[in-house]
Short mmCIF file of C-alpha atoms in Angstrom, two decimals:
data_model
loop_
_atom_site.label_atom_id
_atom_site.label_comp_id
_atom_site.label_asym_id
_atom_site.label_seq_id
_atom_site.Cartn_x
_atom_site.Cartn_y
_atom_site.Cartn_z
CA UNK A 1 115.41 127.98 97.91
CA UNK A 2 112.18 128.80 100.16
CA UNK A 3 110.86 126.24 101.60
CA UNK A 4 107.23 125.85 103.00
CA UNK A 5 106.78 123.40 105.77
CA UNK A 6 103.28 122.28 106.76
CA UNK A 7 102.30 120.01 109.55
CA UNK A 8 99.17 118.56 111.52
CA UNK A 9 97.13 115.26 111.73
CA UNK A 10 95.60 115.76 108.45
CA UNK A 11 92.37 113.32 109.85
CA UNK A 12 91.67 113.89 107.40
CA UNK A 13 93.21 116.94 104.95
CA UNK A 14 90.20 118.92 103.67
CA UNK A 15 90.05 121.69 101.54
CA UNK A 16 90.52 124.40 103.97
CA UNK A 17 93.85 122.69 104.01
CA UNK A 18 94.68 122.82 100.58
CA UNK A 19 93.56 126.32 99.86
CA UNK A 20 95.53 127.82 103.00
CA UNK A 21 98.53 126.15 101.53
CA UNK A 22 98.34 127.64 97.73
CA UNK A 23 97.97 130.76 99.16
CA UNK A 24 100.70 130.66 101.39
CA UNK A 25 102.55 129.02 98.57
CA UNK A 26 101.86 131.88 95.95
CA UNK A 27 102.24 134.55 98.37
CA UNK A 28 105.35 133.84 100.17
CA UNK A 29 106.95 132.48 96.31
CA UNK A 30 107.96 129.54 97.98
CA UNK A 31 110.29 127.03 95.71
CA UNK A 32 108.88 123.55 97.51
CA UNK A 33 105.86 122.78 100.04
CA UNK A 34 106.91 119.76 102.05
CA UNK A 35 103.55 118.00 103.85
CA UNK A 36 104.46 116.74 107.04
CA UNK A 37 101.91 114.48 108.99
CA UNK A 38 102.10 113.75 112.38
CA UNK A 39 103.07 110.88 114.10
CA UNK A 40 101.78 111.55 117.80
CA UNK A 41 100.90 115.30 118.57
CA UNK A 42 102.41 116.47 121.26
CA UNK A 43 98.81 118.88 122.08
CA UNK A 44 96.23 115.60 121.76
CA UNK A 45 95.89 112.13 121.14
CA UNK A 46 94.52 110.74 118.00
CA UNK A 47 90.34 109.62 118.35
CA UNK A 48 90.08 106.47 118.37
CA UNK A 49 89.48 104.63 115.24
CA UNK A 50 91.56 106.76 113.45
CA UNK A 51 92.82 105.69 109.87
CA UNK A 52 96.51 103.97 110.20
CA UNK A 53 99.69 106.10 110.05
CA UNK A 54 99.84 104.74 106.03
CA UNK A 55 96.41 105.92 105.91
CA UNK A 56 96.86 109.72 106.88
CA UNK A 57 100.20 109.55 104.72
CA UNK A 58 98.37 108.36 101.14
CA UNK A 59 95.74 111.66 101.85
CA UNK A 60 97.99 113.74 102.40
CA UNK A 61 99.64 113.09 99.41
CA UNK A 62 96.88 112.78 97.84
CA UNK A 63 95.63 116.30 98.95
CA UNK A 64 99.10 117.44 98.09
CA UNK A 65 98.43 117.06 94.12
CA UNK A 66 95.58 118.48 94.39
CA UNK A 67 97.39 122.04 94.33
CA UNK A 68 98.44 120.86 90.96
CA UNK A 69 102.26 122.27 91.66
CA UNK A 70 104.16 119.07 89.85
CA UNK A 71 106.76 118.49 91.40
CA UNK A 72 107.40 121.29 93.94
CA UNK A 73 105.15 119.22 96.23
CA UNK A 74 106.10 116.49 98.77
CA UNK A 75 104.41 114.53 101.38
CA UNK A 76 107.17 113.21 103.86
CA UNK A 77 106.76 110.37 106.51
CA UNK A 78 109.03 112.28 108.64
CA UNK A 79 107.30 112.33 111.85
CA UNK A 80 105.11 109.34 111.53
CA UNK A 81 108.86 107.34 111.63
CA UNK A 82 109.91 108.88 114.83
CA UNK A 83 109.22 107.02 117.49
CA UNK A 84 107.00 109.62 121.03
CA UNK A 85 105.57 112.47 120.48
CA UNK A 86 105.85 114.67 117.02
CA UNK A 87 107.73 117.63 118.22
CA UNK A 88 108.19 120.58 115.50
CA UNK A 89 111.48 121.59 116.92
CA UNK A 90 112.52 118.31 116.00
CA UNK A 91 111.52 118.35 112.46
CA UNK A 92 112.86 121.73 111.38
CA UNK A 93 115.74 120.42 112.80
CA UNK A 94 115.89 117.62 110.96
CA UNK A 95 114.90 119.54 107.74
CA UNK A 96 117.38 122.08 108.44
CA UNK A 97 120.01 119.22 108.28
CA UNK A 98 118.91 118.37 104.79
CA UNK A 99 118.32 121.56 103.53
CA UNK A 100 121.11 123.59 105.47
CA UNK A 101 121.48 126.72 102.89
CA UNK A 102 117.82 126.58 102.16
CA UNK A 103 115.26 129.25 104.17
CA UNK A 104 112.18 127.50 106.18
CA UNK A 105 108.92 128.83 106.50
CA UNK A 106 106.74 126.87 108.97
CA UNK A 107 102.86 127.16 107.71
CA UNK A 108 100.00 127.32 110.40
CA UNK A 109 96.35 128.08 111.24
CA UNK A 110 95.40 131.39 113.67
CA UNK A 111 94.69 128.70 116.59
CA UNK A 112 98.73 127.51 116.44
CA UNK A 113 99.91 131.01 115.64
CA UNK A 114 97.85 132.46 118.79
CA UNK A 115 99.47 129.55 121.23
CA UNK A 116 102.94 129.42 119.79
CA UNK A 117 104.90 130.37 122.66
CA UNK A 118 103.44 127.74 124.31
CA UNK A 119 104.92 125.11 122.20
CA UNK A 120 107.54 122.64 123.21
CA UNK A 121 111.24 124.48 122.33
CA UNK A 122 109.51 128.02 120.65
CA UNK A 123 112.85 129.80 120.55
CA UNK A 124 114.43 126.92 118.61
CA UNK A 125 111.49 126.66 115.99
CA UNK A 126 112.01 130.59 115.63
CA UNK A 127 115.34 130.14 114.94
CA UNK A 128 114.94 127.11 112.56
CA UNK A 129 112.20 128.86 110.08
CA UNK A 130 110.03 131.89 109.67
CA UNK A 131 106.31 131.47 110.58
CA UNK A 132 103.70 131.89 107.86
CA UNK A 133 100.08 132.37 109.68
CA UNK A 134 96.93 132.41 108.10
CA UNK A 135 93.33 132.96 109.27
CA UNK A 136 90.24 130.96 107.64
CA UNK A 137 87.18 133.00 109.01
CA UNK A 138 86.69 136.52 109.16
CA UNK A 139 86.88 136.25 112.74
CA UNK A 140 90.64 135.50 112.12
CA UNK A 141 90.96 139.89 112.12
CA UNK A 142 94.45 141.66 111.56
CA UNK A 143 94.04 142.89 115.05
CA UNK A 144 94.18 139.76 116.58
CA UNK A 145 97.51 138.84 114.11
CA UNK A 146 99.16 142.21 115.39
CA UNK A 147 98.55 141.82 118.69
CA UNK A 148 100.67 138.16 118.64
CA UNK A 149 103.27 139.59 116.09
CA UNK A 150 103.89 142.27 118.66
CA UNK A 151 104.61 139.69 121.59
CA UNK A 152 106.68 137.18 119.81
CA UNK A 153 109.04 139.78 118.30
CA UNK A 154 109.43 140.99 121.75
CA UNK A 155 109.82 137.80 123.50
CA UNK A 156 112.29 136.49 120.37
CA UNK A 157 113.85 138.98 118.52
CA UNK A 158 114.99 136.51 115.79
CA UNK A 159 111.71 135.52 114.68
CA UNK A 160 110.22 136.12 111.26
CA UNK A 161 107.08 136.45 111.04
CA UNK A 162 104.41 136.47 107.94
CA UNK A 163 100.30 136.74 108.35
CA UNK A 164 97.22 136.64 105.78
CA UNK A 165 93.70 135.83 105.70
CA UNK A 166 92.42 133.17 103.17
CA UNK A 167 88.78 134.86 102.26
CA UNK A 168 86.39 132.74 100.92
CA UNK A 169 87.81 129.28 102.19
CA UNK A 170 85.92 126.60 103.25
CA UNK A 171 85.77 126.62 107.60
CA UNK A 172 85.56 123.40 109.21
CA UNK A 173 87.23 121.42 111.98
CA UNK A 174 88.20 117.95 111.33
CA UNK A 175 86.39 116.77 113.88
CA UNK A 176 83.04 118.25 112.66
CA UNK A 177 84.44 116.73 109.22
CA UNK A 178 84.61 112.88 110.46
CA UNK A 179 81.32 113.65 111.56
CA UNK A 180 79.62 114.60 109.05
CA UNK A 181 81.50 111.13 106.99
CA UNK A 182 80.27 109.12 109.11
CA UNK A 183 76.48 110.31 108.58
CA UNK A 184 77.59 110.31 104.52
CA UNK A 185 78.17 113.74 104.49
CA UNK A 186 81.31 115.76 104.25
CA UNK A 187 82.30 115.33 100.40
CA UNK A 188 81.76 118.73 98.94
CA UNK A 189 84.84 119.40 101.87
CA UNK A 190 87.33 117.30 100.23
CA UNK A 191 89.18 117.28 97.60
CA UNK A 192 87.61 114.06 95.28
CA UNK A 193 90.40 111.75 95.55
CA UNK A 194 90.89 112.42 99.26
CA UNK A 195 87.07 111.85 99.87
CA UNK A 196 87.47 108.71 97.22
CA UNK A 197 90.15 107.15 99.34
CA UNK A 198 88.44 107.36 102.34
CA UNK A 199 85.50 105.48 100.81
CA UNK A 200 88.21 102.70 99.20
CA UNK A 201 89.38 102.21 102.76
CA UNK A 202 85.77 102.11 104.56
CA UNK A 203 87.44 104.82 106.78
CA UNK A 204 85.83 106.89 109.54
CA UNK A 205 82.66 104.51 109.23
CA UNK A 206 81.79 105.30 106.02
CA UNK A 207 81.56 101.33 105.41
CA UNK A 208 80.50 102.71 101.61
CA UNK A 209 79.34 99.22 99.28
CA UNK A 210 82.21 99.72 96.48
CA UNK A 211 80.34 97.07 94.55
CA UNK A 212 77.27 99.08 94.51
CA UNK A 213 78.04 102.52 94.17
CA UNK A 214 76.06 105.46 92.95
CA UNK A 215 78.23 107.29 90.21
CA UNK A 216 79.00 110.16 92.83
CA UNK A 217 81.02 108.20 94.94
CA UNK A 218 81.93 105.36 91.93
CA UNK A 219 83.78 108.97 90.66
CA UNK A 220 86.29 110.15 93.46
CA UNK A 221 86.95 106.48 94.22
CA UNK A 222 88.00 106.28 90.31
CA UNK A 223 89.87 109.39 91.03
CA UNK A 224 91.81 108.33 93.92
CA UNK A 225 93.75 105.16 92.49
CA UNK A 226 95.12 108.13 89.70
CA UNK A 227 98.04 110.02 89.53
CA UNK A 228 97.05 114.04 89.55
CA UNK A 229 97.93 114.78 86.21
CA UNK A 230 95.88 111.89 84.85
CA UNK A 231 92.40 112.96 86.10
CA UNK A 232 91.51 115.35 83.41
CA UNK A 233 92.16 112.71 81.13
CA UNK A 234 90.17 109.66 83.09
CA UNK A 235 87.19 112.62 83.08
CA UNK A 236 87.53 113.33 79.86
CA UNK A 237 87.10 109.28 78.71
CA UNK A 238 84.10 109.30 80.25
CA UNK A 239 83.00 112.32 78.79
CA UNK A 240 84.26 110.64 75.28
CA UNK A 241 82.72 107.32 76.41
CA UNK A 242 79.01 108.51 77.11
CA UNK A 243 79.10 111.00 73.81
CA UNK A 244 79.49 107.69 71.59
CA UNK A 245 77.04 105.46 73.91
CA UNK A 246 74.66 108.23 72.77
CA UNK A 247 75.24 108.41 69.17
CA UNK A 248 75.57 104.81 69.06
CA UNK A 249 72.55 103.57 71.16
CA UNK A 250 75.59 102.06 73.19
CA UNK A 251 74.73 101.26 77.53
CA UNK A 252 75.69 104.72 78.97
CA UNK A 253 76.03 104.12 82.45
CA UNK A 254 78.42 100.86 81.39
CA UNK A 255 80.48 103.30 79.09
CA UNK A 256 80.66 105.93 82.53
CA UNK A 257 82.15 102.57 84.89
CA UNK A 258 84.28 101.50 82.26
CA UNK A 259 85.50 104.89 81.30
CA UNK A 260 86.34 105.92 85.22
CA UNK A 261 88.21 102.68 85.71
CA UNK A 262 89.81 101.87 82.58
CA UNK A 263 93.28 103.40 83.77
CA UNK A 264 92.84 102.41 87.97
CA UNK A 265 96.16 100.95 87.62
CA UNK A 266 98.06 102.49 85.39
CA UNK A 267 100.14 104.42 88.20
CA UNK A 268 101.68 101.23 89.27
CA UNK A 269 105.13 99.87 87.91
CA UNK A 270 106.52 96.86 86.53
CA UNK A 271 106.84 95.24 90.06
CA UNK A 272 103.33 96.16 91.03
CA UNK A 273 102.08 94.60 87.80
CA UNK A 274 103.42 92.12 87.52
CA UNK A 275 102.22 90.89 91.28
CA UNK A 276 98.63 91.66 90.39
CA UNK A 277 98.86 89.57 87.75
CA UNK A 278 100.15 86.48 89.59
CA UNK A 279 97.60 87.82 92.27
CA UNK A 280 94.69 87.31 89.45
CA UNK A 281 96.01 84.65 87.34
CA UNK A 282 96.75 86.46 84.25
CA UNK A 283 98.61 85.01 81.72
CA UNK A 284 101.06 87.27 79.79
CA UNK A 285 102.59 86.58 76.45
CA UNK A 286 106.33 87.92 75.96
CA UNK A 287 105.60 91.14 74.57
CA UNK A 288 103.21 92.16 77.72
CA UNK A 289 106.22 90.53 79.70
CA UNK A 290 108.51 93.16 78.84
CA UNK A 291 106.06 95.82 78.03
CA UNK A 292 104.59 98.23 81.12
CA UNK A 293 102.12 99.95 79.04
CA UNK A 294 100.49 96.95 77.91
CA UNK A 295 99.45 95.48 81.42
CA UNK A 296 97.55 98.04 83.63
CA UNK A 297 94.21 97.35 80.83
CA UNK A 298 94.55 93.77 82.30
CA UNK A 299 95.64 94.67 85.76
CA UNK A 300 92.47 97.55 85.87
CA UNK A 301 90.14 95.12 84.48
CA UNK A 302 91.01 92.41 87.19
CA UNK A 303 90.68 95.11 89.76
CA UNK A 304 87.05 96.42 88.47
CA UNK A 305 85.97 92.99 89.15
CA UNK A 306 87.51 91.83 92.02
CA UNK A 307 86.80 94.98 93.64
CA UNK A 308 84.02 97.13 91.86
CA UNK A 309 81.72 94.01 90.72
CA UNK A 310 81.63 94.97 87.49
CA UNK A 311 80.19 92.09 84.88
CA UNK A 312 82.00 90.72 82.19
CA UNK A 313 81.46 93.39 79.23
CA UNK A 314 82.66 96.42 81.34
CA UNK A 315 85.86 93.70 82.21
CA UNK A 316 86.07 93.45 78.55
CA UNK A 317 86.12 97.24 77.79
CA UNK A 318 88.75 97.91 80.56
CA UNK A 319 90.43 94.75 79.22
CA UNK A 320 91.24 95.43 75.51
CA UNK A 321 90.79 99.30 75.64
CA UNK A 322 94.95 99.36 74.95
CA UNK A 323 95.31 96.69 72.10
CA UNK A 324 92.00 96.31 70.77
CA UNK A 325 91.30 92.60 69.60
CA UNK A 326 89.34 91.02 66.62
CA UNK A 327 85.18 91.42 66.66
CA UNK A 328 85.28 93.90 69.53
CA UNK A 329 82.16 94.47 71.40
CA UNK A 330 80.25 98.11 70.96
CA UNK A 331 81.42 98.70 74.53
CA UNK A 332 84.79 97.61 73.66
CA UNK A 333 84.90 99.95 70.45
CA UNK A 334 83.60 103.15 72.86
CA UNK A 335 85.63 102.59 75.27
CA UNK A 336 89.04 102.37 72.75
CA UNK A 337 87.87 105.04 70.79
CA UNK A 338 87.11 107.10 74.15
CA UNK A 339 90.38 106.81 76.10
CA UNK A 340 92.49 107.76 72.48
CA UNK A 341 89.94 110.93 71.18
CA UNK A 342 89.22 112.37 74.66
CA UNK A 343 89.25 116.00 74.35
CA UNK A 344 92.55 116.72 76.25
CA UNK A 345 94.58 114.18 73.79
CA UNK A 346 96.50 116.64 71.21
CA UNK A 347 98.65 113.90 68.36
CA UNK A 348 98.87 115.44 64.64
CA UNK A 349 95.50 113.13 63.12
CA UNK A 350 93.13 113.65 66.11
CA UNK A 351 91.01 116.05 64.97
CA UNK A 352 90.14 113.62 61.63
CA UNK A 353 90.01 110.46 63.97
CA UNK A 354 87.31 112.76 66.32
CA UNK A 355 85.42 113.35 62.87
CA UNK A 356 85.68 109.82 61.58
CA UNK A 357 84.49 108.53 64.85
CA UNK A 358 81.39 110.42 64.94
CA UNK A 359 80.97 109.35 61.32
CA UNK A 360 81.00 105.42 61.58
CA UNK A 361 81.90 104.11 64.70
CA UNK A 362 83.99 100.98 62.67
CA UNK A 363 85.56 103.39 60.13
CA UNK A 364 86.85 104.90 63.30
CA UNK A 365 88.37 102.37 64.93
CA UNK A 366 89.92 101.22 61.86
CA UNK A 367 91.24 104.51 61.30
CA UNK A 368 92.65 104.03 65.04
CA UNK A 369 94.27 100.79 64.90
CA UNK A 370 95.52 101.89 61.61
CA UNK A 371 97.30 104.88 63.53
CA UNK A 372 98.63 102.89 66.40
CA UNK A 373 100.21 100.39 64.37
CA UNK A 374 101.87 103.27 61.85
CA UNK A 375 102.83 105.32 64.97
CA UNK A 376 104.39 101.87 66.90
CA UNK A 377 106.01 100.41 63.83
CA UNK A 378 107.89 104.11 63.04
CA UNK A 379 109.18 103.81 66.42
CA UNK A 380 110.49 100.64 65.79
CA UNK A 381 108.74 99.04 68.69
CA UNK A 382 106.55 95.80 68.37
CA UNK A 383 102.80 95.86 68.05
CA UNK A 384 100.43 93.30 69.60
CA UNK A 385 99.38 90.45 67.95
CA UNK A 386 95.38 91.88 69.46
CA UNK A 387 95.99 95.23 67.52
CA UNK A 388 96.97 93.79 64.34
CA UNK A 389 94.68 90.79 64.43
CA UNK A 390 91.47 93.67 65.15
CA UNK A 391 92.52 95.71 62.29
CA UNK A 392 92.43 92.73 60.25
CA UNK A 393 89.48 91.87 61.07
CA UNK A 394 88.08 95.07 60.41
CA UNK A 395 89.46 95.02 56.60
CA UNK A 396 87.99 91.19 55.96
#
């Protein structure tokens, strides 16, 4: 297996990051990326204010999925463990311990690749893993790569060595990038849930109002409590959501909050759930007790308000928009209809549902329930009292 190693601060990761790393990734064929930030650099000390060593960890990993790999990404917490300074000797050593018949490829930028001999143990990290160098401005030349190639396969004879240029990726320092947050620029640098998080977290003085947001910053935010693979579907609810606000004289903007945070805590597990709701004093029946799907519409709608300030009909959209319940609101009804005809759901009946829905927004969500209960009961698992008593309700 081929493993890609990639280091650094990460204060934060931007998309110069991200992009270096696919290409290294595709290029090289690599098997697994591992994202390594750093404890203490041995080169520099952190600025001060910094976000926490948690902090750094959740953007990387949040960066991380943006490459969209599944699986053959991980963010590791390595180095911010160790106690001193965050040597790289160390870590490929450590790595090489856990992955002893794998092959280690150590990516960096032209700035580490130019100083490398300089580095604290450079014969050991040449022995460890190959080194994968790219540049990210046309200043980066193959002349300049050739000229450092040509020295360290002199001065270590082991090394392996592997160069390219990234054209067209986005150039900036980190430290220009914290600068530019903290005058509330800097987003179109980030990936959205990376830029999201930092808002969450008020972090490099971006002291954003998460009760007042404007919907460009109300969206990464959204984005950065999901897991990857859920975003296209979170985007495509509120695409759903604003479509039947429309044909429905329904509130848009409502249908857009309620939409981007209907699923904010649906990456969490039974544990988590469960201590939100003891957190927020929600009262479970026995089926939600046992069942993990059934809480994060409770969970999410506790966190919208708590932390979001949303009023009480966007709460009740994120609140019923898994079972449903008996003389739903027209919020309530776009918002269920919305999260189960979004256009990247694909279930034998969804096409009809999408045609019904347009059609009468009732006869849709009849049609809905209807399927929900059919599809639960021939799965032999128990429906909720909510979803049985709204299509009830809907019949007379």
């Amino acid at each position: 297996m081929k493993i890609g190693v990639y280091g650094g601060t990460f204060n934060p990761p931007h998309l110069g990051h991200i992009a270096a790393a696919r290409a290294v990734f595709e290029l090289l064929g690599l098997d697994l990326l591992l994202l390594i930030p750093a404890g203490l650099p041995p080169h520099k000390d952190l600025p001060a204010g910094s976000p926490t060593r948690a902090q750094r960890l959740e953007m990387t990993r949040l960066a991380g999925e943006q490459l969209g790999l599944d699986g053959k990404v991980q963010t590791l917490d390595l180095e911010l463990r160790r106690e001193g300074r965050s040597f790289t000797s160390d870590t490929l050593a450590q790595l090489k311990a856990r992955y002893p018949n794998d092959e280690l490829w150590l990516l960096m930028g032209t700035d580490m690749f130019l100083t490398l001999q300089t580095w604290h143990a450079p014969e050991e990290i040449l022995s460890l893993a190959g080194i994968a160098a790219f540049g990210r401005t046309e200043e980066d030349t193959e002349e300049l790569f050739s000229a450092q190639r040509d020295y360290l396969y002199k001065t270590y004879p082991q090394a392996r060595i592997f160069t390219l240029t990234v054209p067209g990726v986005v150039d900036v320092s980190s430290t220009e990038l914290r600068e530019q947050l903290v005058r509330g620029e800097g987003a179109s640098l980030l990936a959205p849930a990376v830029y999201g998080y930092i808002l969450r977290e008020g972090l490099y003085n971006t002291n954003a109002d998460l009760k007042h947001l404007p919907l460009s910053q109300l969206r990464p935010v959204a984005l950065s409590y999901l897991k990857h693979r859920r975003i296209p579907h979170v985007l495509g609810t509120e695409q759903e959501a604003v479509r039947l606000a429309e044909r429905y004289g329904g509130d848009v903007e409502k249908a857009r909050v309620a939409a981007l945070l209907h699923d904010c805590t649906k990456r969490l597990d039974m544990e988590e759930q469960l201590a939100l709701c003891k957190q927020y004093g929600i009262r479970l029946d026995a089926l939600e007790r046992q069942a993990l799907k059934l809480l994060h519409s409770k969970t999410g709608a506790a966190i919208a308000r708590d932390v979001f300030g949303v009023d009480d009909e966007i709460y009740g959209a994120i609140w019923y928009h898994t079972t449903g319940r008996a003389n739903m609101t027209k919020l309530e009804k776009i918002i269920y209809l919305a999260d189960y005809i979004e256009p990247s759901r694909n279930f034998p009946g969804v096409d009809k549902l999408r045609k019904v829905c347009y059609e009468d927004l009732d006869k849709g969500l009849l049609l809905g329930l209807e399927m929900t209960i059919e599809e639960m009961t021939g799965m032999g698992s128990p429906v909720h009292h909510a979803t049985i008593e709204a299509r009830d309700a809907l019949k007379g």
